[in-house]
CSV table of C-alpha atoms in Angstrom, one decimal:
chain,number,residue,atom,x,y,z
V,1,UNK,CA,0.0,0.0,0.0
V,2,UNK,CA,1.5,3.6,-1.1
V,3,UNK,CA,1.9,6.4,1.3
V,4,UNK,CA,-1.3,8.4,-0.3
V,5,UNK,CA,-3.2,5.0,0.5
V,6,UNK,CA,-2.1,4.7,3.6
V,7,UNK,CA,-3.0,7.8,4.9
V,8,UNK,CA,-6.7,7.6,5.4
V,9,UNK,CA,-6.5,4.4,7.4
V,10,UNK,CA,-4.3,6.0,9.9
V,11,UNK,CA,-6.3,9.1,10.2
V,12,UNK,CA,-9.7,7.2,10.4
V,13,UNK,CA,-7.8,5.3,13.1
V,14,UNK,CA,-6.6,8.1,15.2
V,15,UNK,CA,-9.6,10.4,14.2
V,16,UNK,CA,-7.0,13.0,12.7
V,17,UNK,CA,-7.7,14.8,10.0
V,18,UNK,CA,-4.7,17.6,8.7
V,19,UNK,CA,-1.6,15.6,8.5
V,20,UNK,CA,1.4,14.9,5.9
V,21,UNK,CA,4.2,16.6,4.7
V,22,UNK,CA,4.4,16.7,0.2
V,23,UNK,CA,6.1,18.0,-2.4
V,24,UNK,CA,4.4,19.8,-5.2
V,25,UNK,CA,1.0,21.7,-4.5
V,26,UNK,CA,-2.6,20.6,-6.0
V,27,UNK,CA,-5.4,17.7,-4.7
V,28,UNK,CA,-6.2,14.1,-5.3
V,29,UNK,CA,-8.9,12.3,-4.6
V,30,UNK,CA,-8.2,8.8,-3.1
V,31,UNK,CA,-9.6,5.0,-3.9
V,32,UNK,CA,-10.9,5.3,-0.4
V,33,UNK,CA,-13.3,8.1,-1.3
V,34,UNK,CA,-11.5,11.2,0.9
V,35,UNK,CA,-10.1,13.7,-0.9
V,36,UNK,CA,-6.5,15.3,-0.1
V,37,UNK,CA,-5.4,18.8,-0.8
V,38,UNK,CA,-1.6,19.4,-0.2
V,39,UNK,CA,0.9,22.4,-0.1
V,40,UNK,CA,4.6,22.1,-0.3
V,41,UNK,CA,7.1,23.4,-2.4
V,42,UNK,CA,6.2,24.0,-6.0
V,43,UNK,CA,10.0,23.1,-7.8
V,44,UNK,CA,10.3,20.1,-9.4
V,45,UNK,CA,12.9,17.8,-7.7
V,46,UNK,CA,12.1,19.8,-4.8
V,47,UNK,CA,12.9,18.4,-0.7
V,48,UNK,CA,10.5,16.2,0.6
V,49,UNK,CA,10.5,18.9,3.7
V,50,UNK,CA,7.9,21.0,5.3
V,51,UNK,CA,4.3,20.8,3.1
V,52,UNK,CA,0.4,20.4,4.7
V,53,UNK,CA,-2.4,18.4,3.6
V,54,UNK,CA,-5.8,18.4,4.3
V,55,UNK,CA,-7.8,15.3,4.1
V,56,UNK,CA,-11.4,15.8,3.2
V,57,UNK,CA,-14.2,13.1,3.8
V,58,UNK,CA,-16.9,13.5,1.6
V,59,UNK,CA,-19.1,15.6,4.0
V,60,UNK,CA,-16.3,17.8,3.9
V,61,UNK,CA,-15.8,18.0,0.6
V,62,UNK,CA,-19.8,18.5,0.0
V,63,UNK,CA,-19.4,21.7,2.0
V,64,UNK,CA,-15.7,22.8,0.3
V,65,UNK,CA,-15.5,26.4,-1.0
V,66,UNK,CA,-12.5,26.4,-1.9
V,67,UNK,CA,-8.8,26.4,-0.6
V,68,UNK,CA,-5.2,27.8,-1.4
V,69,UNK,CA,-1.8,27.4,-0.9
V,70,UNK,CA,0.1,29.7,1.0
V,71,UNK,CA,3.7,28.3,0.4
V,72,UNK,CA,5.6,24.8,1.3
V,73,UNK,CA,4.4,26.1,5.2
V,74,UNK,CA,0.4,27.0,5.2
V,75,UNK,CA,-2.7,25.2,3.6
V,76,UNK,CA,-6.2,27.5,3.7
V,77,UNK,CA,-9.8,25.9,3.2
V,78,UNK,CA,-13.1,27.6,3.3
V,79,UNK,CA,-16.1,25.7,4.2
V,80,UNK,CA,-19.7,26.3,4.0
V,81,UNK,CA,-22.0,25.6,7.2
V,82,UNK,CA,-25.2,25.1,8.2
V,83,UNK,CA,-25.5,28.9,9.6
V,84,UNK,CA,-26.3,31.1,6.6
V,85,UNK,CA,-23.7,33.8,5.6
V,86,UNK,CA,-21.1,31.5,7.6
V,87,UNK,CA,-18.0,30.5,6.6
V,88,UNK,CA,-15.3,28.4,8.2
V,89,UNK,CA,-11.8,28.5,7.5
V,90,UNK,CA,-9.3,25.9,8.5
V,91,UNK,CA,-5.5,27.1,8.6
V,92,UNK,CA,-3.4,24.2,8.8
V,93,UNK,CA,0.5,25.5,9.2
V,94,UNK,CA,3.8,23.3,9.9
V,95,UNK,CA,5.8,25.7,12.0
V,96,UNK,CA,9.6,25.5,11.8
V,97,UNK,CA,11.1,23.4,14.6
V,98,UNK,CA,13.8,24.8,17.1
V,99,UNK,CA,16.2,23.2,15.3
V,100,UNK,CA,16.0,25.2,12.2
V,101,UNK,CA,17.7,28.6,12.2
V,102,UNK,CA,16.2,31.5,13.4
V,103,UNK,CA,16.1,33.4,10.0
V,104,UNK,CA,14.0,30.7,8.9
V,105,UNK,CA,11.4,30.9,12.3
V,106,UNK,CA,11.5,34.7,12.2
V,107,UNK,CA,10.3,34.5,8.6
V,108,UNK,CA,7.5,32.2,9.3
């Protein structure tokens, strides 16, 4: 089973949703049905460091907007809800670590 496989199971398992770290930017829907919107760098040949992903179950994705990519570092989706003239945005970020330098976690 691949990685993008893989994935769901774990997060149905654990009840998680945002998760992963990719390398290009765009969205794929899986065999299982969810459907995963990731951010990372947008070079080809690029690290397979930093990137975001959003997993979307198909409730979720019934009630998707829309959502950009902010960078290798920051995923934004919009959702509708059940409140009219309500809209919910989920931010999911991967912060630098204390390891990195501190150009890089000033700049973030």
């Amino acid at each position: 089973m691949g990685h993008r496989e893989s994935l769901p199971n774990c997060c149905r398992n654990e009840k998680i949703q945002p998760r992963g770290t990719w390398t290009q930017v765009g969205q794929q829907r899986l065999t299982s049905g969810e459907l995963l919107l990731y951010s990372s760098h947008e070079e080809e040949n690029a690290p397979h460091t930093q990137g975001v992903a959003l997993m979307l179950s198909k409730q979720a994705q019934n009630a998707l907007i829309g959502w950009e990519s902010h960078g290798p570092r920051i995923i934004k989706a919009s959702f509708k809800t059940k409140k009219e003239g309500i809209t919910m945005n989920i931010i999911q970020c991967y912060a630098p670590t204390n390891d990195y330098n501190e150009d890089a976690k000033d700049q973030f």
